[in-house]
Structures are given as C-alpha cells and as structure tokens.
Amino acid sequence: MDIRYSANQRDVKRYTTQELRDEFLIQNLYQPDQVVAVYSHVDRMVTVGCMPVNEVVPIDKGIDVWANFGTSFFLERREIGIFNIGGSGAIQVDGKTYPMGHKDCLYITCGAKEVLFSSDDPAAPAKYYMVSAPAHCSYETRLIKLEDAAKRPLGAMETSNKRVINQFIHPDVLKTCQLSMGMTVLEPGSVWNTMPAHTHERRMEIYTYFDIPEGNVVFHMMGEGQETRHIVMHNEEAVISPSWSIHAGAGTSSYTFIWAMGGENQAFDDMDNIAIPDLR
C-alpha cells in the first residue's frame, strides 16, 4: 500500500510539477487481478482500484491489514464506496452477491469481513474504483444504481459547465458513518467542473476522472484560492484534495468524474466559496 502523508499549503507553494504529482496524483489503479491501494493521512482516506480478469480477487490481496490499519480485516473499522467504471461484474460481501453493471455503486458498511471482486467477461473486465473512510458504527450494505441516485442538474452551456451531479452515497439516499460519494457527468461541449471554486475546511475530497476520450486530458486545479496550481490528469487517474485546496477542473473535452468526501460532516453545501475574479 502506498502511503501519502499530509502536506501543508505553505510548502506546496514551492513544489515542482513532479512534486505535486508525487504527493497528490494517484495512477495505475487498474492492474490485472491485483488490488492497488493508496492510504492518505488526510482524514485517513484510502483510494483503491481493482480489475479482476482471470481471478476472484479479495479486497485485501497484497495488503498487510494489521500493519496498515491495526485491525484483523479491512473493513473492521472502515466503510467503503465502490463504483464500477468498466465492464459488468459482481461483488460478493460475506456470501451475498451484488451484480455490478457499468456505473453501478455499492456501499459496504463497517464490519463486512469478506469482499470478493469478479468480472463477467475477461475480455471486458470490471474496474472497481473505491474510497474507504474510517467508521465507528455499521449501517446497511446497499447497491445503488444510477437511476436511484439523487440528481442535481447544474451549470449552463454558456458557461461550459452544464452537468448533472448524481449523489449516490449521500444522506438523501442512504445512511453512512462519514463517507459521501457521487458521480458528475458533463454534457458534450461542457468542460468545467466545480466552478466557482471552493474549499471544505471541514472535509477532504478525492476526485477520479474517467470517460476522457483518447488524446484528451483534464487540468485539475488545486491549491489555495490565492495560490492555485494544476495537475494534468489522464483517463482513470485520481487526485487527493486536502481541506485547504480548491478542487476544480477543465478538460480538453467533456468527461465524467467521481467525487468522494470524508471529514467532520456530510453537508454537501458546506463550502467556503471563492469568487471567480478572486482566484489567483
């Protein structure tokens, strides 16, 4: 498991491009029949990728759970949200099987012991993108399909940000300990997300960008509002956003991204907004 320690905004001002990428960018999440995990000390969030091809893959494959979490199994004191951004597959949780279609989401509550990932077709494997947060109580493991998500249309074509925010793991949909996750889909011709920009002093956030057409990228904006930086994101990469950092993006085409939040509260609109003319 890759460990990322917390970085403060004063030091980040002096980072080179490569230092920014080494600290915040998460790449190569989907390796055949492997679990790739990045542990961030920012609110102790864990980003995980799994692409089962020829095997049924357990969630802790290659992870020393005791060394990393001090627990006997991965979700003993954690909850996790999982999106399938690849072909169809299934997730088995303590003996119960959940079929996972493209863009389906599964929330697994704290205390689940056995989690197994599989794909229906090795030629078109599932790609499971996951974010896990610490949890102190258990709720209900639940499959959420796109049509079940709470939808918030935002933006306009005139401002190149017409999009739909699909809230999957959210208080309006189901109860969780602290984790919130959703998927934002930009319409063709729109390229901006999360603008006007904001920070979350009380929460951190992780984005993963996908459905980026070949040959295109997303410029992910980060840093303090008066000291902005950017990271160039390619398809199916993720990026860590500390509470002090803005998190916005502009693509060379339209795209889709999954956001995940954890911290003090689950209030979606608890944002410290920054007016566009005030950005530097």
PDB file of C-alpha atoms in Angstrom:
ATOM      1  CA  MET A   1       0.000   0.000   0.000  1.00  0.00           C
ATOM      2  CA  ASP A   2       1.305   3.420  -0.987  1.00  0.00           C
ATOM      3  CA  ILE A   3       1.300   5.833   1.975  1.00  0.00           C
ATOM      4  CA  ARG A   4       0.812   9.573   1.425  1.00  0.00           C
ATOM      5  CA  TYR A   5       1.440  11.832   4.387  1.00  0.00           C
ATOM      6  CA  SER A   6      -0.286  15.175   4.868  1.00  0.00           C
ATOM      7  CA  ALA A   7       1.142  18.189   3.032  1.00  0.00           C
ATOM      8  CA  ASN A   8       0.575  21.752   4.201  1.00  0.00           C
ATOM      9  CA  GLN A   9      -0.322  24.671   1.967  1.00  0.00           C
ATOM     10  CA  ARG A  10       2.810  26.666   2.831  1.00  0.00           C
ATOM     11  CA  ASP A  11       5.182  24.001   1.495  1.00  0.00           C
ATOM     12  CA  VAL A  12       3.037  23.161  -1.539  1.00  0.00           C
ATOM     13  CA  LYS A  13       3.549  26.688  -2.862  1.00  0.00           C
ATOM     14  CA  ARG A  14       7.171  25.720  -3.569  1.00  0.00           C
ATOM     15  CA  TYR A  15       6.519  22.302  -5.147  1.00  0.00           C
ATOM     16  CA  THR A  16       7.672  21.485  -8.641  1.00  0.00           C
ATOM     17  CA  THR A  17       5.302  19.867 -11.103  1.00  0.00           C
ATOM     18  CA  GLN A  18       6.707  16.425 -10.304  1.00  0.00           C
ATOM     19  CA  GLU A  19       6.481  17.011  -6.548  1.00  0.00           C
ATOM     20  CA  LEU A  20       2.811  17.961  -6.904  1.00  0.00           C
ATOM     21  CA  ARG A  21       2.163  14.801  -8.900  1.00  0.00           C
ATOM     22  CA  ASP A  22       4.068  12.596  -6.458  1.00  0.00           C
ATOM     23  CA  GLU A  23       2.118  13.994  -3.498  1.00  0.00           C
ATOM     24  CA  PHE A  24      -1.447  14.151  -4.811  1.00  0.00           C
ATOM     25  CA  LEU A  25      -1.844  12.178  -8.061  1.00  0.00           C
ATOM     26  CA  ILE A  26      -2.912   8.515  -7.999  1.00  0.00           C
ATOM     27  CA  GLN A  27      -2.097   6.493 -11.130  1.00  0.00           C
ATOM     28  CA  ASN A  28      -2.235   2.903 -12.409  1.00  0.00           C
ATOM     29  CA  LEU A  29      -5.159   1.827 -10.230  1.00  0.00           C
ATOM     30  CA  TYR A  30      -6.289  -0.989 -12.510  1.00  0.00           C
ATOM     31  CA  GLN A  31      -3.806  -3.846 -12.750  1.00  0.00           C
ATOM     32  CA  PRO A  32      -4.996  -7.331 -13.803  1.00  0.00           C
ATOM     33  CA  ASP A  33      -6.102  -9.402 -10.788  1.00  0.00           C
ATOM     34  CA  GLN A  34      -4.482  -7.016  -8.307  1.00  0.00           C
ATOM     35  CA  VAL A  35      -5.593  -4.582  -5.615  1.00  0.00           C
ATOM     36  CA  VAL A  36      -3.881  -1.183  -5.787  1.00  0.00           C
ATOM     37  CA  ALA A  37      -4.326   0.991  -2.687  1.00  0.00           C
ATOM     38  CA  VAL A  38      -3.186   4.473  -1.653  1.00  0.00           C
ATOM     39  CA  TYR A  39      -3.552   5.475   2.003  1.00  0.00           C
ATOM     40  CA  SER A  40      -3.784   9.222   2.578  1.00  0.00           C
ATOM     41  CA  HIS A  41      -3.192  10.627   6.047  1.00  0.00           C
ATOM     42  CA  VAL A  42      -5.606  13.420   5.074  1.00  0.00           C
ATOM     43  CA  ASP A  43      -8.642  12.186   7.066  1.00  0.00           C
ATOM     44  CA  ARG A  44      -7.191   8.640   6.682  1.00  0.00           C
ATOM     45  CA  MET A  45      -8.955   8.040   3.391  1.00  0.00           C
ATOM     46  CA  VAL A  46      -7.917   5.046   1.264  1.00  0.00           C
ATOM     47  CA  THR A  47      -8.267   5.010  -2.529  1.00  0.00           C
ATOM     48  CA  VAL A  48      -8.421   1.542  -4.065  1.00  0.00           C
ATOM     49  CA  GLY A  49      -8.572   0.105  -7.570  1.00  0.00           C
ATOM     50  CA  CYS A  50      -9.214  -3.486  -8.630  1.00  0.00           C
ATOM     51  CA  MET A  51      -9.556  -5.025 -12.095  1.00  0.00           C
ATOM     52  CA  PRO A  52     -10.308  -8.762 -11.807  1.00  0.00           C
ATOM     53  CA  VAL A  53      -9.612 -10.559 -15.082  1.00  0.00           C
ATOM     54  CA  ASN A  54      -8.972 -14.263 -14.530  1.00  0.00           C
ATOM     55  CA  GLU A  55      -9.387 -14.458 -10.754  1.00  0.00           C
ATOM     56  CA  VAL A  56     -11.836 -13.681  -7.988  1.00  0.00           C
ATOM     57  CA  VAL A  57      -9.882 -11.048  -6.076  1.00  0.00           C
ATOM     58  CA  PRO A  58     -10.259 -10.379  -2.330  1.00  0.00           C
ATOM     59  CA  ILE A  59     -10.229  -6.764  -1.183  1.00  0.00           C
ATOM     60  CA  ASP A  60      -7.104  -7.274   0.918  1.00  0.00           C
ATOM     61  CA  LYS A  61      -4.983  -9.015  -1.732  1.00  0.00           C
ATOM     62  CA  GLY A  62      -1.385  -7.855  -1.263  1.00  0.00           C
ATOM     63  CA  ILE A  63      -2.299  -5.629   1.708  1.00  0.00           C
ATOM     64  CA  ASP A  64      -0.968  -6.160   5.210  1.00  0.00           C
ATOM     65  CA  VAL A  65      -4.146  -5.163   7.024  1.00  0.00           C
ATOM     66  CA  TRP A  66      -2.629  -5.249  10.509  1.00  0.00           C
ATOM     67  CA  ALA A  67       0.393  -3.163   9.511  1.00  0.00           C
ATOM     68  CA  ASN A  68      -1.720  -0.526   7.756  1.00  0.00           C
ATOM     69  CA  PHE A  69      -4.891  -0.404   9.856  1.00  0.00           C
ATOM     70  CA  GLY A  70      -4.082  -2.257  13.074  1.00  0.00           C
ATOM     71  CA  THR A  71      -7.203  -4.407  12.544  1.00  0.00           C
ATOM     72  CA  SER A  72      -7.840  -8.039  11.684  1.00  0.00           C
ATOM     73  CA  PHE A  73      -9.688  -7.327   8.422  1.00  0.00           C
ATOM     74  CA  PHE A  74     -10.008  -4.403   6.002  1.00  0.00           C
ATOM     75  CA  LEU A  75     -13.474  -3.142   6.966  1.00  0.00           C
ATOM     76  CA  GLU A  76     -13.342  -3.909  10.685  1.00  0.00           C
ATOM     77  CA  ARG A  77     -13.350  -0.176  11.443  1.00  0.00           C
ATOM     78  CA  ARG A  78     -13.966   1.187   7.948  1.00  0.00           C
ATOM     79  CA  GLU A  79     -16.737   1.719   5.390  1.00  0.00           C
ATOM     80  CA  ILE A  80     -16.239   1.782   1.622  1.00  0.00           C
ATOM     81  CA  GLY A  81     -17.936   3.036  -1.530  1.00  0.00           C
ATOM     82  CA  ILE A  82     -17.329   1.224  -4.820  1.00  0.00           C
ATOM     83  CA  PHE A  83     -18.120   2.266  -8.399  1.00  0.00           C
ATOM     84  CA  ASN A  84     -17.724   0.004 -11.409  1.00  0.00           C
ATOM     85  CA  ILE A  85     -16.329   2.073 -14.292  1.00  0.00           C
ATOM     86  CA  GLY A  86     -15.598  -0.945 -16.510  1.00  0.00           C
ATOM     87  CA  GLY A  87     -17.447  -3.989 -17.832  1.00  0.00           C
ATOM     88  CA  SER A  88     -20.034  -5.936 -15.870  1.00  0.00           C
ATOM     89  CA  GLY A  89     -19.048  -8.000 -12.848  1.00  0.00           C
ATOM     90  CA  ALA A  90     -20.060  -8.883  -9.311  1.00  0.00           C
ATOM     91  CA  ILE A  91     -19.029  -8.173  -5.736  1.00  0.00           C
ATOM     92  CA  GLN A  92     -19.579 -10.764  -3.043  1.00  0.00           C
ATOM     93  CA  VAL A  93     -19.920  -9.448   0.518  1.00  0.00           C
ATOM     94  CA  ASP A  94     -19.972 -12.061   3.265  1.00  0.00           C
ATOM     95  CA  GLY A  95     -21.597 -14.562   0.944  1.00  0.00           C
ATOM     96  CA  LYS A  96     -24.149 -12.234  -0.690  1.00  0.00           C
ATOM     97  CA  THR A  97     -23.576 -11.408  -4.371  1.00  0.00           C
ATOM     98  CA  TYR A  98     -24.230  -7.951  -5.856  1.00  0.00           C
ATOM     99  CA  PRO A  99     -24.217  -7.775  -9.700  1.00  0.00           C
ATOM    100  CA  MET A 100     -22.307  -4.668 -10.781  1.00  0.00           C
ATOM    101  CA  GLY A 101     -23.095  -3.050 -14.111  1.00  0.00           C
ATOM    102  CA  HIS A 102     -21.295  -0.085 -15.612  1.00  0.00           C
ATOM    103  CA  LYS A 103     -21.574   2.945 -13.275  1.00  0.00           C
ATOM    104  CA  ASP A 104     -23.315   0.958 -10.530  1.00  0.00           C
ATOM    105  CA  CYS A 105     -22.305   1.815  -6.959  1.00  0.00           C
ATOM    106  CA  LEU A 106     -22.078  -0.412  -3.892  1.00  0.00           C
ATOM    107  CA  TYR A 107     -21.806   0.905  -0.356  1.00  0.00           C
ATOM    108  CA  ILE A 108     -20.369  -1.646   2.085  1.00  0.00           C
ATOM    109  CA  THR A 109     -20.816  -0.907   5.753  1.00  0.00           C
ATOM    110  CA  CYS A 110     -18.298  -1.244   8.556  1.00  0.00           C
ATOM    111  CA  GLY A 111     -17.837  -4.809   9.781  1.00  0.00           C
ATOM    112  CA  ALA A 112     -18.067  -6.706   6.487  1.00  0.00           C
ATOM    113  CA  LYS A 113     -15.365  -9.378   6.621  1.00  0.00           C
ATOM    114  CA  GLU A 114     -15.124 -10.956   3.162  1.00  0.00           C
ATOM    115  CA  VAL A 115     -15.291  -8.842  -0.006  1.00  0.00           C
ATOM    116  CA  LEU A 116     -14.565 -10.520  -3.354  1.00  0.00           C
ATOM    117  CA  PHE A 117     -14.380  -8.915  -6.807  1.00  0.00           C
ATOM    118  CA  SER A 118     -15.024 -10.625 -10.143  1.00  0.00           C
ATOM    119  CA  SER A 119     -15.707  -9.812 -13.798  1.00  0.00           C
ATOM    120  CA  ASP A 120     -18.269 -11.410 -16.102  1.00  0.00           C
ATOM    121  CA  ASP A 121     -16.004 -11.293 -19.169  1.00  0.00           C
ATOM    122  CA  PRO A 122     -12.172 -11.318 -19.028  1.00  0.00           C
ATOM    123  CA  ALA A 123     -12.128  -9.520 -22.381  1.00  0.00           C
ATOM    124  CA  ALA A 124     -14.110  -6.611 -20.873  1.00  0.00           C
ATOM    125  CA  PRO A 125     -13.228  -6.690 -17.166  1.00  0.00           C
ATOM    126  CA  ALA A 126     -14.900  -4.711 -14.450  1.00  0.00           C
ATOM    127  CA  LYS A 127     -12.908  -1.829 -12.998  1.00  0.00           C
ATOM    128  CA  TYR A 128     -13.774  -1.179  -9.384  1.00  0.00           C
ATOM    129  CA  TYR A 129     -12.918   2.278  -8.106  1.00  0.00           C
ATOM    130  CA  MET A 130     -13.183   2.542  -4.314  1.00  0.00           C
ATOM    131  CA  VAL A 131     -12.744   5.029  -1.498  1.00  0.00           C
ATOM    132  CA  SER A 132     -12.754   3.929   2.152  1.00  0.00           C
ATOM    133  CA  ALA A 133     -13.122   6.059   5.277  1.00  0.00           C
ATOM    134  CA  PRO A 134     -12.859   5.248   8.981  1.00  0.00           C
ATOM    135  CA  ALA A 135     -16.206   4.331  10.544  1.00  0.00           C
ATOM    136  CA  HIS A 136     -17.389   3.853  14.117  1.00  0.00           C
ATOM    137  CA  CYS A 137     -20.736   2.111  13.507  1.00  0.00           C
ATOM    138  CA  SER A 138     -22.495  -0.082  10.959  1.00  0.00           C
ATOM    139  CA  TYR A 139     -25.449   0.710   8.734  1.00  0.00           C
ATOM    140  CA  GLU A 140     -26.628  -1.276   5.673  1.00  0.00           C
ATOM    141  CA  THR A 141     -24.667  -2.557   2.696  1.00  0.00           C
ATOM    142  CA  ARG A 142     -26.594  -1.417  -0.377  1.00  0.00           C
ATOM    143  CA  LEU A 143     -26.393  -1.444  -4.160  1.00  0.00           C
ATOM    144  CA  ILE A 144     -27.254   1.914  -5.750  1.00  0.00           C
ATOM    145  CA  LYS A 145     -27.866   2.189  -9.486  1.00  0.00           C
ATOM    146  CA  LEU A 146     -27.605   5.395 -11.489  1.00  0.00           C
ATOM    147  CA  GLU A 147     -31.383   5.788 -11.613  1.00  0.00           C
ATOM    148  CA  ASP A 148     -31.519   5.575  -7.806  1.00  0.00           C
ATOM    149  CA  ALA A 149     -29.075   8.438  -7.246  1.00  0.00           C
ATOM    150  CA  ALA A 150     -30.270  11.904  -6.204  1.00  0.00           C
ATOM    151  CA  LYS A 151     -29.771  14.189  -9.199  1.00  0.00           C
ATOM    152  CA  ARG A 152     -28.749  17.853  -9.178  1.00  0.00           C
ATOM    153  CA  PRO A 153     -28.545  19.462 -12.644  1.00  0.00           C
ATOM    154  CA  LEU A 154     -26.207  22.443 -12.602  1.00  0.00           C
ATOM    155  CA  GLY A 155     -24.488  24.906 -14.940  1.00  0.00           C
ATOM    156  CA  ALA A 156     -25.211  26.039 -18.461  1.00  0.00           C
ATOM    157  CA  MET A 157     -23.799  25.643 -21.955  1.00  0.00           C
ATOM    158  CA  GLU A 158     -22.996  29.367 -21.974  1.00  0.00           C
ATOM    159  CA  THR A 159     -20.506  28.837 -19.146  1.00  0.00           C
ATOM    160  CA  SER A 160     -19.238  25.477 -20.492  1.00  0.00           C
ATOM    161  CA  ASN A 161     -20.255  23.639 -17.314  1.00  0.00           C
ATOM    162  CA  LYS A 162     -23.659  22.034 -17.918  1.00  0.00           C
ATOM    163  CA  ARG A 163     -23.601  18.867 -15.841  1.00  0.00           C
ATOM    164  CA  VAL A 164     -25.575  16.539 -13.600  1.00  0.00           C
ATOM    165  CA  ILE A 165     -24.353  15.720 -10.095  1.00  0.00           C
ATOM    166  CA  ASN A 166     -25.514  12.212  -9.192  1.00  0.00           C
ATOM    167  CA  GLN A 167     -25.425  11.730  -5.415  1.00  0.00           C
ATOM    168  CA  PHE A 168     -25.088   8.004  -4.655  1.00  0.00           C
ATOM    169  CA  ILE A 169     -23.615   7.689  -1.160  1.00  0.00           C
ATOM    170  CA  HIS A 170     -25.317  10.688   0.358  1.00  0.00           C
ATOM    171  CA  PRO A 171     -27.684  11.413   3.286  1.00  0.00           C
ATOM    172  CA  ASP A 172     -30.581  11.872   0.830  1.00  0.00           C
ATOM    173  CA  VAL A 173     -30.057   8.304  -0.423  1.00  0.00           C
ATOM    174  CA  LEU A 174     -28.731   6.206   2.483  1.00  0.00           C
ATOM    175  CA  LYS A 175     -27.102   6.470   5.898  1.00  0.00           C
ATOM    176  CA  THR A 176     -23.332   6.174   6.281  1.00  0.00           C
ATOM    177  CA  CYS A 177     -20.878   6.973   9.009  1.00  0.00           C
ATOM    178  CA  GLN A 178     -18.980   9.762   7.232  1.00  0.00           C
ATOM    179  CA  LEU A 179     -18.382   8.760   3.614  1.00  0.00           C
ATOM    180  CA  SER A 180     -20.109  10.630   0.777  1.00  0.00           C
ATOM    181  CA  MET A 181     -19.648   9.780  -2.916  1.00  0.00           C
ATOM    182  CA  GLY A 182     -21.186  10.712  -6.212  1.00  0.00           C
ATOM    183  CA  MET A 183     -20.652  10.969  -9.938  1.00  0.00           C
ATOM    184  CA  THR A 184     -20.732  14.158 -12.010  1.00  0.00           C
ATOM    185  CA  VAL A 185     -21.404  13.800 -15.739  1.00  0.00           C
ATOM    186  CA  LEU A 186     -20.607  16.720 -18.048  1.00  0.00           C
ATOM    187  CA  GLU A 187     -22.663  17.186 -21.186  1.00  0.00           C
ATOM    188  CA  PRO A 188     -20.921  17.276 -24.599  1.00  0.00           C
ATOM    189  CA  GLY A 189     -19.451  20.726 -25.120  1.00  0.00           C
ATOM    190  CA  SER A 190     -19.021  21.390 -21.393  1.00  0.00           C
ATOM    191  CA  VAL A 191     -15.542  21.152 -19.870  1.00  0.00           C
ATOM    192  CA  TRP A 192     -15.562  22.929 -16.473  1.00  0.00           C
ATOM    193  CA  ASN A 193     -16.389  21.312 -13.155  1.00  0.00           C
ATOM    194  CA  THR A 194     -16.780  22.837  -9.687  1.00  0.00           C
ATOM    195  CA  MET A 195     -16.570  26.446 -10.769  1.00  0.00           C
ATOM    196  CA  PRO A 196     -16.892  28.826  -8.947  1.00  0.00           C
ATOM    197  CA  ALA A 197     -14.254  27.036  -6.874  1.00  0.00           C
ATOM    198  CA  HIS A 198     -14.482  26.334  -3.172  1.00  0.00           C
ATOM    199  CA  THR A 199     -12.704  24.613  -0.323  1.00  0.00           C
ATOM    200  CA  HIS A 200     -14.015  22.411   2.505  1.00  0.00           C
ATOM    201  CA  GLU A 201     -12.303  23.419   5.733  1.00  0.00           C
ATOM    202  CA  ARG A 202     -14.115  20.587   7.495  1.00  0.00           C
ATOM    203  CA  ARG A 203     -13.709  17.825   4.858  1.00  0.00           C
ATOM    204  CA  MET A 204     -11.262  16.471   2.320  1.00  0.00           C
ATOM    205  CA  GLU A 205     -12.143  15.244  -1.168  1.00  0.00           C
ATOM    206  CA  ILE A 206     -10.811  12.805  -3.755  1.00  0.00           C
ATOM    207  CA  TYR A 207     -11.652  13.006  -7.470  1.00  0.00           C
ATOM    208  CA  THR A 208     -11.198  10.368 -10.134  1.00  0.00           C
ATOM    209  CA  TYR A 209     -11.623  11.318 -13.771  1.00  0.00           C
ATOM    210  CA  PHE A 210     -12.771   8.842 -16.426  1.00  0.00           C
ATOM    211  CA  ASP A 211     -14.577   8.715 -19.764  1.00  0.00           C
ATOM    212  CA  ILE A 212     -11.871  11.084 -21.020  1.00  0.00           C
ATOM    213  CA  PRO A 213     -11.617  10.446 -24.772  1.00  0.00           C
ATOM    214  CA  GLU A 214      -8.265   9.247 -26.046  1.00  0.00           C
ATOM    215  CA  GLY A 215      -5.846  12.085 -26.722  1.00  0.00           C
ATOM    216  CA  ASN A 216      -7.517  14.410 -24.192  1.00  0.00           C
ATOM    217  CA  VAL A 217      -6.723  15.446 -20.601  1.00  0.00           C
ATOM    218  CA  VAL A 218      -8.259  17.318 -17.680  1.00  0.00           C
ATOM    219  CA  PHE A 219      -6.407  20.172 -15.996  1.00  0.00           C
ATOM    220  CA  HIS A 220      -7.235  19.669 -12.308  1.00  0.00           C
ATOM    221  CA  MET A 221      -6.976  22.924 -10.370  1.00  0.00           C
ATOM    222  CA  MET A 222      -5.729  22.751  -6.778  1.00  0.00           C
ATOM    223  CA  GLY A 223      -4.044  24.856  -4.113  1.00  0.00           C
ATOM    224  CA  GLU A 224      -5.253  27.812  -2.082  1.00  0.00           C
ATOM    225  CA  GLY A 225      -7.539  30.236  -3.852  1.00  0.00           C
ATOM    226  CA  GLN A 226      -4.765  32.829  -3.965  1.00  0.00           C
ATOM    227  CA  GLU A 227      -2.019  30.300  -4.849  1.00  0.00           C
ATOM    228  CA  THR A 228      -3.543  27.960  -7.422  1.00  0.00           C
ATOM    229  CA  ARG A 229      -1.661  25.125  -9.094  1.00  0.00           C
ATOM    230  CA  HIS A 230      -2.721  22.424 -11.545  1.00  0.00           C
ATOM    231  CA  ILE A 231      -2.156  18.737 -12.216  1.00  0.00           C
ATOM    232  CA  VAL A 232      -2.725  17.299 -15.679  1.00  0.00           C
ATOM    233  CA  MET A 233      -4.974  14.256 -15.335  1.00  0.00           C
ATOM    234  CA  HIS A 234      -5.285  11.357 -17.768  1.00  0.00           C
ATOM    235  CA  ASN A 235      -8.106   8.865 -18.052  1.00  0.00           C
ATOM    236  CA  GLU A 236      -8.882   6.822 -14.894  1.00  0.00           C
ATOM    237  CA  GLU A 237      -6.491   8.708 -12.622  1.00  0.00           C
ATOM    238  CA  ALA A 238      -7.395  10.077  -9.187  1.00  0.00           C
ATOM    239  CA  VAL A 239      -6.240  13.073  -7.176  1.00  0.00           C
ATOM    240  CA  ILE A 240      -6.214  13.888  -3.447  1.00  0.00           C
ATOM    241  CA  SER A 241      -7.601  17.257  -2.360  1.00  0.00           C
ATOM    242  CA  PRO A 242      -6.810  18.406   1.224  1.00  0.00           C
ATOM    243  CA  SER A 243      -9.319  20.627   3.017  1.00  0.00           C
ATOM    244  CA  TRP A 244      -7.333  23.784   2.254  1.00  0.00           C
ATOM    245  CA  SER A 245      -7.264  23.171  -1.502  1.00  0.00           C
ATOM    246  CA  ILE A 246      -9.689  24.067  -4.233  1.00  0.00           C
ATOM    247  CA  HIS A 247     -10.702  21.175  -6.498  1.00  0.00           C
ATOM    248  CA  ALA A 248     -11.907  22.101  -9.937  1.00  0.00           C
ATOM    249  CA  GLY A 249     -11.095  21.057 -13.450  1.00  0.00           C
ATOM    250  CA  ALA A 250     -11.209  21.982 -17.107  1.00  0.00           C
ATOM    251  CA  GLY A 251     -10.908  19.350 -19.805  1.00  0.00           C
ATOM    252  CA  THR A 252      -9.931  19.414 -23.432  1.00  0.00           C
ATOM    253  CA  SER A 253     -13.224  17.526 -23.899  1.00  0.00           C
ATOM    254  CA  SER A 254     -16.185  16.545 -21.752  1.00  0.00           C
ATOM    255  CA  TYR A 255     -15.628  13.776 -19.174  1.00  0.00           C
ATOM    256  CA  THR A 256     -17.075  12.173 -16.041  1.00  0.00           C
ATOM    257  CA  PHE A 257     -15.680  12.189 -12.522  1.00  0.00           C
ATOM    258  CA  ILE A 258     -16.405  10.534  -9.185  1.00  0.00           C
ATOM    259  CA  TRP A 259     -16.030  12.561  -6.012  1.00  0.00           C
ATOM    260  CA  ALA A 260     -15.600  11.203  -2.508  1.00  0.00           C
ATOM    261  CA  MET A 261     -15.637  13.164   0.742  1.00  0.00           C
ATOM    262  CA  GLY A 262     -14.932  12.436   4.378  1.00  0.00           C
ATOM    263  CA  GLY A 263     -14.438  14.557   7.459  1.00  0.00           C
ATOM    264  CA  GLU A 264     -16.425  16.376  10.112  1.00  0.00           C
ATOM    265  CA  ASN A 265     -19.849  16.403   8.433  1.00  0.00           C
ATOM    266  CA  GLN A 266     -21.851  15.264   5.409  1.00  0.00           C
ATOM    267  CA  ALA A 267     -23.421  18.607   4.477  1.00  0.00           C
ATOM    268  CA  PHE A 268     -22.962  18.728   0.690  1.00  0.00           C
ATOM    269  CA  ASP A 269     -23.339  22.520   0.588  1.00  0.00           C
ATOM    270  CA  ASP A 270     -20.873  23.203   3.415  1.00  0.00           C
ATOM    271  CA  MET A 271     -18.426  25.041   1.161  1.00  0.00           C
ATOM    272  CA  ASP A 272     -16.139  28.032   1.530  1.00  0.00           C
ATOM    273  CA  ASN A 273     -16.806  29.636  -1.826  1.00  0.00           C
ATOM    274  CA  ILE A 274     -14.276  31.696  -3.761  1.00  0.00           C
ATOM    275  CA  ALA A 275     -15.499  34.152  -6.375  1.00  0.00           C
ATOM    276  CA  ILE A 276     -14.006  33.545  -9.806  1.00  0.00           C
ATOM    277  CA  PRO A 277     -12.439  37.075 -10.039  1.00  0.00           C
ATOM    278  CA  ASP A 278     -10.708  36.455  -6.680  1.00  0.00           C
ATOM    279  CA  LEU A 279      -8.759  33.417  -7.897  1.00  0.00           C
ATOM    280  CA  ARG A 280      -5.033  33.853  -8.459  1.00  0.00           C
TER     281      ARG A 280
END
